[in-house]
Structures are given as C-alpha cells and as structure tokens.
Amino acid sequence: MPLSPQTNGVYAIAATPFHPDGALDTNSVDRLTDFYVQSGVTGLTILGIMGEAPKLEPEESLQITRQVVDRAGVPVIVGVSAPGFAAMRSLARNVMDLGAAGVMIAPPPALRTDEQIVTYYAQAVEAIGEDIPFVIQDYPLTLTVVMTPNVIRTIVNNHASCVMLKHEDWPGLEKISKLRGFQKAGEMRDISILCGNGGLFLDFEMERGADGAMTGYAFPDMLTDVVSMQQRGEREAAHDLFDAHLPLMRYEQQQGVGLAVRKYVLQKRGAIASDAQRKPGSSLTAAAKAEIEYLLQRLARKDPRAAL
C-alpha cells in the first residue's frame, strides 16, 4: 500500500544489523523486522541515518529492502538521499519495484536559502518521477538545513507526490501547529506528519496535530502504546507511560553514541545478535553500559518490558 496524506501511527526507523566484523547480518534483519512488527508498528523506515545507509553498498541497500519488504507485511519507506540525483533515481525506482510504499528524501547540508531548498526538492521529484510518494525529512539538528513552515508549504503544494513530513525540528511544536493551521485555512494540501527526535517530544507532538512517530527508540512498543492512547483520548495514561521512558530516551538521544545505545538495548531485547556498527562507528564504554543497565532497571519498575 503506497503512502498517503492519511498515513498515521508509528513507523519504526530500523537499525541495520551487522556482524562484529562489519558484514551484513541477514538473519538479524529478519529477526529485527519481526521484532518491530510484533511491537505493533504501522510501518517501517529503512536505510535512514540510523540505518547507517551511507555505509552500505548499493547492492546491500537493495538486498535489505527486498528482505524487509518481503517479510514485514506492513508498508516500508526507504531512505534514498544521495549526493547526486542519478544515484537517488536508481535507488528510488528500484526499491519501488521491490514493493516499497514510498521514499524519504533529506536535503543536502549545503542548502541555505529558501529558494535553494524549494529548487532542490523540485529537482529531486523530477529525478525520481512524480509517481513515487515521498517524505520530506526535516532534521536541522543533523542536516543543518533549516526549513521554515512556508518552505514546507511550498514544497507540499508544488508536488502532489509529497505526502508526508518527517518532522525533527527542535524545538518544533510551534511548527506543527503552524502547518496544521495552513491546512485548516486551505493554504496547504493535507499531509501526514510523523515525528522523530528519538520520540523526545512525542507526548505533546501528538496533541499539536502530529499523526504519529517515525523514530528508532529501542522500545517501539512504547511508542505504539503512546500514539494509540493519544488517539483514544487517554491523555494521562499516555503521559504516564511516556514519562517513565523519558530518562532512557534522553540518554539514547546523545549525539555521537546514540546509535550505540539503541543497538545495545535492541541486542538486550533479543532483536539483533550484535550491537556492532559498521566502521566508522561509536562504541560504549563500561561506564556507559552500566548507566544504561541502571536506567533499564528503573524503567522496569513502571514498564516490565524493560526487565532485561
């Protein structure tokens, strides 16, 4: 099923499992896919920043896509960001042929002006084709590209194939309200908004009008619970569960070692065989692992899923 402006729920940003020697762990790809689906996710997003996409060979990217799409049984978004449009087009067309629901495009860090950003997305759509549903990735903390609500509105209105915003601005609650205001006023087409940032602001993002989450927190089952509770109007229960996880989410959000923390917890949860990253990558010290264990112990008092 292709992505649409009505897409909602939780799309887990999937890690890419590797063996300690850096080889792709295909058995753990299946294992991790099953883990996400059993956690209740609506869909999966692969080959993103968390998925270590720049470290993969083109053939590996297609191999992972084929394996996940064939196994997941839920919509799969594939990150196709690339330095050049030829590589982007090739990957986008190939993953759609394999059954992907859509692609995600991040702006290159060199973009600075509103005109440059709007032009880039116009050229990207021209390259991949107007028939492929795509997601704007708005992540200024990492990508250093600042997209104003007006720029996002222009991109959405210019391209019918733009169906979703992955919202990762920080702070970004007012941006969600602004975009929903554009829609209410009839100034922007309807669009799905799924939020990242490790889920750190999901509690209020849902209340500002987000449709769900697209992030890689190691407890995707918590994210699905919080989104479902908010959709049912169970505000206090959603905040209580979210608050219990917040210390671990904060720890996981550290720049530089965040992926190492996520993979460590995913390994402890049995989702992957090894927490290895493909080089270059970060690793955890004994002190960091002890801190994570302590956070998990504290979290387990409120959520038994953390009793690992």
Tab-separated table of C-alpha atoms in Angstrom:
chain	number	residue	atom	x	y	z
A	1	MET	CA	0.000	0.000	0.000
A	2	PRO	CA	1.540	3.347	-1.015
A	3	LEU	CA	1.926	6.200	1.425
A	4	SER	CA	-0.799	8.822	1.528
A	5	PRO	CA	-1.552	12.078	3.352
A	6	GLN	CA	-3.691	9.987	5.732
A	7	THR	CA	-0.803	7.751	6.864
A	8	ASN	CA	-0.598	7.602	10.663
A	9	GLY	CA	0.712	5.508	13.537
A	10	VAL	CA	4.317	4.508	14.224
A	11	TYR	CA	6.898	3.889	11.508
A	12	ALA	CA	9.956	2.497	13.264
A	13	ILE	CA	13.263	3.725	11.913
A	14	ALA	CA	15.059	0.405	11.562
A	15	ALA	CA	18.651	-0.201	12.516
A	16	THR	CA	20.824	-2.190	10.118
A	17	PRO	CA	22.277	-5.265	11.842
A	18	PHE	CA	25.933	-6.115	11.310
A	19	HIS	CA	28.229	-8.876	12.496
A	20	PRO	CA	31.192	-7.760	14.645
A	21	ASP	CA	33.410	-7.937	11.547
A	22	GLY	CA	31.169	-5.427	9.720
A	23	ALA	CA	29.412	-7.920	7.447
A	24	LEU	CA	25.676	-7.537	6.989
A	25	ASP	CA	23.756	-9.820	9.384
A	26	THR	CA	20.880	-11.030	7.209
A	27	ASN	CA	19.500	-13.355	9.897
A	28	SER	CA	19.161	-10.394	12.250
A	29	VAL	CA	17.454	-8.366	9.518
A	30	ASP	CA	14.612	-10.912	9.666
A	31	ARG	CA	14.744	-11.028	13.450
A	32	LEU	CA	14.618	-7.258	13.770
A	33	THR	CA	11.801	-6.946	11.229
A	34	ASP	CA	9.744	-9.447	13.234
A	35	PHE	CA	10.515	-7.548	16.434
A	36	TYR	CA	9.239	-4.274	15.015
A	37	VAL	CA	6.075	-5.834	13.603
A	38	GLN	CA	5.360	-7.657	16.861
A	39	SER	CA	5.757	-4.301	18.625
A	40	GLY	CA	2.674	-3.117	16.755
A	41	VAL	CA	4.263	-0.669	14.331
A	42	THR	CA	2.204	0.602	11.410
A	43	GLY	CA	5.195	0.546	9.093
A	44	LEU	CA	8.972	0.587	8.841
A	45	THR	CA	11.517	3.079	7.553
A	46	ILE	CA	14.816	1.622	6.399
A	47	LEU	CA	18.111	2.982	5.054
A	48	GLY	CA	17.854	6.182	7.054
A	49	ILE	CA	20.501	7.958	9.116
A	50	MET	CA	20.013	5.457	11.946
A	51	GLY	CA	20.215	2.642	9.400
A	52	GLU	CA	23.818	3.608	8.544
A	53	ALA	CA	22.757	3.926	4.904
A	54	PRO	CA	25.909	5.776	3.734
A	55	LYS	CA	27.996	2.767	4.820
A	56	LEU	CA	26.129	0.325	2.571
A	57	GLU	CA	26.997	-0.810	-0.926
A	58	PRO	CA	24.191	-0.177	-3.476
A	59	GLU	CA	23.630	-3.928	-3.765
A	60	GLU	CA	23.288	-4.202	0.009
A	61	SER	CA	20.684	-1.439	0.072
A	62	LEU	CA	18.557	-3.362	-2.411
A	63	GLN	CA	19.165	-6.644	-0.592
A	64	ILE	CA	17.917	-5.166	2.697
A	65	THR	CA	14.926	-3.572	1.003
A	66	ARG	CA	13.917	-6.828	-0.660
A	67	GLN	CA	14.314	-8.781	2.571
A	68	VAL	CA	12.352	-6.337	4.741
A	69	VAL	CA	9.557	-5.722	2.222
A	70	ASP	CA	9.071	-9.437	1.644
A	71	ARG	CA	8.893	-10.197	5.363
A	72	ALA	CA	7.304	-7.206	7.081
A	73	GLY	CA	3.716	-7.270	5.844
A	74	VAL	CA	3.487	-3.546	6.646
A	75	PRO	CA	4.340	-0.512	4.478
A	76	VAL	CA	8.056	0.191	4.136
A	77	ILE	CA	9.582	3.617	3.475
A	78	VAL	CA	13.112	3.636	2.084
A	79	GLY	CA	15.600	6.467	2.537
A	80	VAL	CA	17.030	7.377	-0.870
A	81	SER	CA	19.026	10.500	-0.045
A	82	ALA	CA	22.218	10.621	-2.093
A	83	PRO	CA	24.873	13.150	-3.144
A	84	GLY	CA	23.638	13.043	-6.735
A	85	PHE	CA	20.274	12.643	-8.416
A	86	ALA	CA	21.358	9.736	-10.604
A	87	ALA	CA	22.011	7.545	-7.571
A	88	MET	CA	18.812	8.784	-5.938
A	89	ARG	CA	16.747	7.952	-9.000
A	90	SER	CA	18.264	4.497	-9.370
A	91	LEU	CA	17.639	3.566	-5.735
A	92	ALA	CA	14.140	5.095	-5.665
A	93	ARG	CA	12.954	3.338	-8.812
A	94	ASN	CA	14.479	0.034	-7.745
A	95	VAL	CA	13.016	-0.005	-4.222
A	96	MET	CA	9.567	0.887	-5.531
A	97	ASP	CA	9.843	-2.039	-7.944
A	98	LEU	CA	10.619	-4.207	-4.914
A	99	GLY	CA	7.397	-3.124	-3.216
A	100	ALA	CA	8.323	-0.101	-1.077
A	101	ALA	CA	5.441	2.188	-0.099
A	102	GLY	CA	7.428	5.376	-0.683
A	103	VAL	CA	10.797	7.047	-0.256
A	104	MET	CA	12.296	9.617	2.083
A	105	ILE	CA	14.469	12.484	0.850
A	106	ALA	CA	16.679	14.590	3.107
A	107	PRO	CA	18.131	17.910	1.914
A	108	PRO	CA	21.923	18.045	1.467
A	109	PRO	CA	23.723	20.153	4.111
A	110	ALA	CA	24.910	22.750	1.571
A	111	LEU	CA	21.425	24.216	1.139
A	112	ARG	CA	20.932	27.538	2.895
A	113	THR	CA	18.265	29.718	1.287
A	114	ASP	CA	14.559	29.009	0.941
A	115	GLU	CA	14.894	29.123	-2.846
A	116	GLN	CA	17.695	26.549	-2.796
A	117	ILE	CA	15.609	24.161	-0.697
A	118	VAL	CA	12.498	24.504	-2.871
A	119	THR	CA	14.578	24.078	-6.030
A	120	TYR	CA	16.333	21.001	-4.649
A	121	TYR	CA	13.076	19.195	-3.953
A	122	ALA	CA	11.744	20.152	-7.393
A	123	GLN	CA	14.846	18.628	-8.971
A	124	ALA	CA	14.608	15.544	-6.752
A	125	VAL	CA	10.991	14.949	-7.808
A	126	GLU	CA	11.968	15.419	-11.434
A	127	ALA	CA	14.734	12.847	-10.958
A	128	ILE	CA	12.788	10.081	-9.209
A	129	GLY	CA	9.491	10.656	-11.003
A	130	GLU	CA	6.222	12.232	-9.930
A	131	ASP	CA	4.634	8.815	-9.444
A	132	ILE	CA	6.680	7.977	-6.319
A	133	PRO	CA	5.222	9.127	-2.976
A	134	PHE	CA	7.907	10.865	-0.964
A	135	VAL	CA	8.602	12.094	2.547
A	136	ILE	CA	10.384	15.357	3.381
A	137	GLN	CA	12.940	14.803	6.127
A	138	ASP	CA	13.208	17.983	8.182
A	139	TYR	CA	16.123	17.383	10.579
A	140	PRO	CA	18.071	20.637	11.006
A	141	LEU	CA	19.997	19.453	14.073
A	142	THR	CA	21.901	16.911	11.996
A	143	LEU	CA	21.453	18.099	8.407
A	144	THR	CA	21.967	21.830	9.235
A	145	VAL	CA	19.232	22.792	6.746
A	146	VAL	CA	16.508	24.977	8.250
A	147	MET	CA	13.122	24.599	6.591
A	148	THR	CA	10.544	27.180	7.575
A	149	PRO	CA	6.844	26.275	7.591
A	150	ASN	CA	6.457	28.445	4.468
A	151	VAL	CA	9.113	26.432	2.628
A	152	ILE	CA	7.469	23.152	3.604
A	153	ARG	CA	4.105	24.529	2.469
A	154	THR	CA	5.590	25.464	-0.906
A	155	ILE	CA	7.117	22.020	-1.441
A	156	VAL	CA	3.875	20.280	-0.464
A	157	ASN	CA	1.735	22.465	-2.713
A	158	ASN	CA	4.175	22.194	-5.634
A	159	HIS	CA	4.345	18.393	-5.614
A	160	ALA	CA	1.324	16.113	-5.333
A	161	SER	CA	3.698	13.216	-4.685
A	162	CYS	CA	4.779	14.806	-1.380
A	163	VAL	CA	2.551	13.018	1.130
A	164	MET	CA	4.427	13.184	4.424
A	165	LEU	CA	6.726	15.289	6.582
A	166	LYS	CA	9.181	13.599	8.905
A	167	HIS	CA	9.291	16.344	11.497
A	168	GLU	CA	12.510	16.532	13.508
A	169	ASP	CA	12.955	20.217	14.183
A	170	TRP	CA	13.827	21.082	17.773
A	171	PRO	CA	12.026	22.920	19.225
A	172	GLY	CA	9.314	22.110	16.758
A	173	LEU	CA	5.906	22.100	18.415
A	174	GLU	CA	5.024	25.508	17.006
A	175	LYS	CA	5.986	24.341	13.515
A	176	ILE	CA	3.432	21.524	13.734
A	177	SER	CA	0.759	23.993	14.833
A	178	LYS	CA	1.699	26.365	12.006
A	179	LEU	CA	1.485	23.644	9.356
A	180	ARG	CA	-1.838	22.379	10.642
A	181	GLY	CA	-3.024	25.991	10.612
A	182	PHE	CA	-2.098	26.241	6.928
A	183	GLN	CA	-4.180	23.150	6.244
A	184	LYS	CA	-7.158	24.402	8.238
A	185	ALA	CA	-7.073	27.678	6.327
A	186	GLY	CA	-6.932	25.843	2.992
A	187	GLU	CA	-3.448	27.193	2.264
A	188	MET	CA	-1.701	23.827	2.119
A	189	ARG	CA	-2.692	20.355	0.987
A	190	ASP	CA	-3.293	17.791	3.701
A	191	ILE	CA	-0.142	15.953	4.653
A	192	SER	CA	0.835	13.284	7.135
A	193	ILE	CA	3.218	14.404	9.896
A	194	LEU	CA	5.262	11.762	11.709
A	195	CYS	CA	7.824	12.913	14.261
A	196	GLY	CA	11.380	11.849	15.038
A	197	ASN	CA	13.947	13.201	17.513
A	198	GLY	CA	14.057	9.842	19.281
A	199	GLY	CA	10.474	10.402	20.396
A	200	LEU	CA	11.560	13.023	22.938
A	201	PHE	CA	8.580	15.295	22.295
A	202	LEU	CA	6.006	12.740	21.148
A	203	ASP	CA	3.743	13.382	24.127
A	204	PHE	CA	2.944	16.929	23.020
A	205	GLU	CA	3.596	16.451	19.301
A	206	MET	CA	0.509	14.255	19.135
A	207	GLU	CA	-1.515	16.954	20.875
A	208	ARG	CA	-0.267	19.570	18.400
A	209	GLY	CA	-1.588	17.551	15.478
A	210	ALA	CA	1.100	15.013	14.570
A	211	ASP	CA	-0.189	11.736	13.138
A	212	GLY	CA	2.337	9.604	14.948
A	213	ALA	CA	6.049	8.852	15.212
A	214	MET	CA	8.878	7.882	12.894
A	215	THR	CA	11.851	7.225	15.074
A	216	GLY	CA	14.192	4.499	16.255
A	217	TYR	CA	13.782	4.403	20.039
A	218	ALA	CA	14.595	0.885	21.234
A	219	PHE	CA	11.096	0.446	22.705
A	220	PRO	CA	8.895	0.887	19.622
A	221	ASP	CA	6.136	-0.909	21.510
A	222	MET	CA	6.023	2.021	23.939
A	223	LEU	CA	5.720	4.442	21.039
A	224	THR	CA	2.801	2.494	19.589
A	225	ASP	CA	1.130	2.463	23.005
A	226	VAL	CA	1.509	6.219	23.464
A	227	VAL	CA	0.214	7.004	19.968
A	228	SER	CA	-2.774	4.682	20.438
A	229	MET	CA	-3.578	6.164	23.829
A	230	GLN	CA	-3.447	9.693	22.464
A	231	GLN	CA	-5.656	8.720	19.529
A	232	ARG	CA	-8.198	7.313	22.004
A	233	GLY	CA	-8.057	10.450	24.127
A	234	GLU	CA	-6.318	8.743	27.067
A	235	ARG	CA	-4.076	11.698	27.776
A	236	GLU	CA	-2.984	10.948	31.349
A	237	ALA	CA	-2.165	7.308	30.644
A	238	ALA	CA	-0.155	8.318	27.568
A	239	HIS	CA	1.863	10.880	29.521
A	240	ASP	CA	2.445	8.481	32.426
A	241	LEU	CA	3.919	5.818	30.143
A	242	PHE	CA	5.915	8.365	28.179
A	243	ASP	CA	7.337	9.924	31.360
A	244	ALA	CA	8.570	6.547	32.589
A	245	HIS	CA	10.641	6.099	29.418
A	246	LEU	CA	11.910	9.665	29.160
A	247	PRO	CA	15.234	9.189	31.043
A	248	LEU	CA	16.264	6.348	28.725
A	249	MET	CA	15.047	8.244	25.651
A	250	ARG	CA	17.122	11.239	26.721
A	251	TYR	CA	20.199	9.059	27.218
A	252	GLU	CA	19.688	7.459	23.822
A	253	GLN	CA	19.497	10.865	22.162
A	254	GLN	CA	23.143	11.750	22.868
A	255	GLN	CA	24.997	12.875	19.785
A	256	GLY	CA	27.753	10.506	18.742
A	257	VAL	CA	26.784	7.485	20.845
A	258	GLY	CA	23.010	7.437	20.395
A	259	LEU	CA	23.046	4.639	17.832
A	260	ALA	CA	25.370	2.588	20.019
A	261	VAL	CA	22.884	2.926	22.886
A	262	ARG	CA	19.968	1.894	20.680
A	263	LYS	CA	21.742	-1.123	19.277
A	264	TYR	CA	22.863	-2.187	22.758
A	265	VAL	CA	19.286	-2.147	24.039
A	266	LEU	CA	17.951	-3.816	20.874
A	267	GLN	CA	20.501	-6.583	21.396
A	268	LYS	CA	19.423	-6.989	25.012
A	269	ARG	CA	15.808	-7.208	23.850
A	270	GLY	CA	16.766	-10.052	21.508
A	271	ALA	CA	16.055	-8.108	18.327
A	272	ILE	CA	19.595	-8.338	16.918
A	273	ALA	CA	22.503	-10.682	17.554
A	274	SER	CA	25.175	-7.988	17.860
A	275	ASP	CA	25.230	-4.287	18.652
A	276	ALA	CA	28.064	-3.767	16.145
A	277	GLN	CA	28.146	-0.788	13.819
A	278	ARG	CA	29.913	-0.757	10.500
A	279	LYS	CA	33.032	1.422	10.674
A	280	PRO	CA	33.282	4.274	11.293
A	281	GLY	CA	31.076	3.928	14.331
A	282	SER	CA	30.956	4.619	18.034
A	283	SER	CA	31.088	2.149	20.910
A	284	LEU	CA	30.030	2.160	24.533
A	285	THR	CA	32.393	2.213	27.478
A	286	ALA	CA	31.831	0.002	30.502
A	287	ALA	CA	30.612	3.069	32.386
A	288	ALA	CA	28.034	3.855	29.695
A	289	LYS	CA	26.751	0.280	29.678
A	290	ALA	CA	26.396	0.387	33.458
A	291	GLU	CA	24.358	3.591	33.181
A	292	ILE	CA	22.055	2.016	30.595
A	293	GLU	CA	21.559	-1.023	32.810
A	294	TYR	CA	20.643	1.261	35.686
A	295	LEU	CA	18.139	3.156	33.554
A	296	LEU	CA	16.582	-0.120	32.401
A	297	GLN	CA	16.277	-1.330	35.983
A	298	ARG	CA	14.499	1.859	36.986
A	299	LEU	CA	12.241	1.745	33.936
A	300	ALA	CA	11.277	-1.870	34.680
A	301	ARG	CA	9.551	-0.690	37.873
A	302	LYS	CA	6.996	1.060	35.670
A	303	ASP	CA	7.172	-0.972	32.437
A	304	PRO	CA	8.005	-4.712	32.735
A	305	ARG	CA	9.193	-4.771	29.120
A	306	ALA	CA	12.423	-3.182	30.370
A	307	ALA	CA	13.218	-6.088	32.719
A	308	LEU	CA	16.064	-7.427	30.613
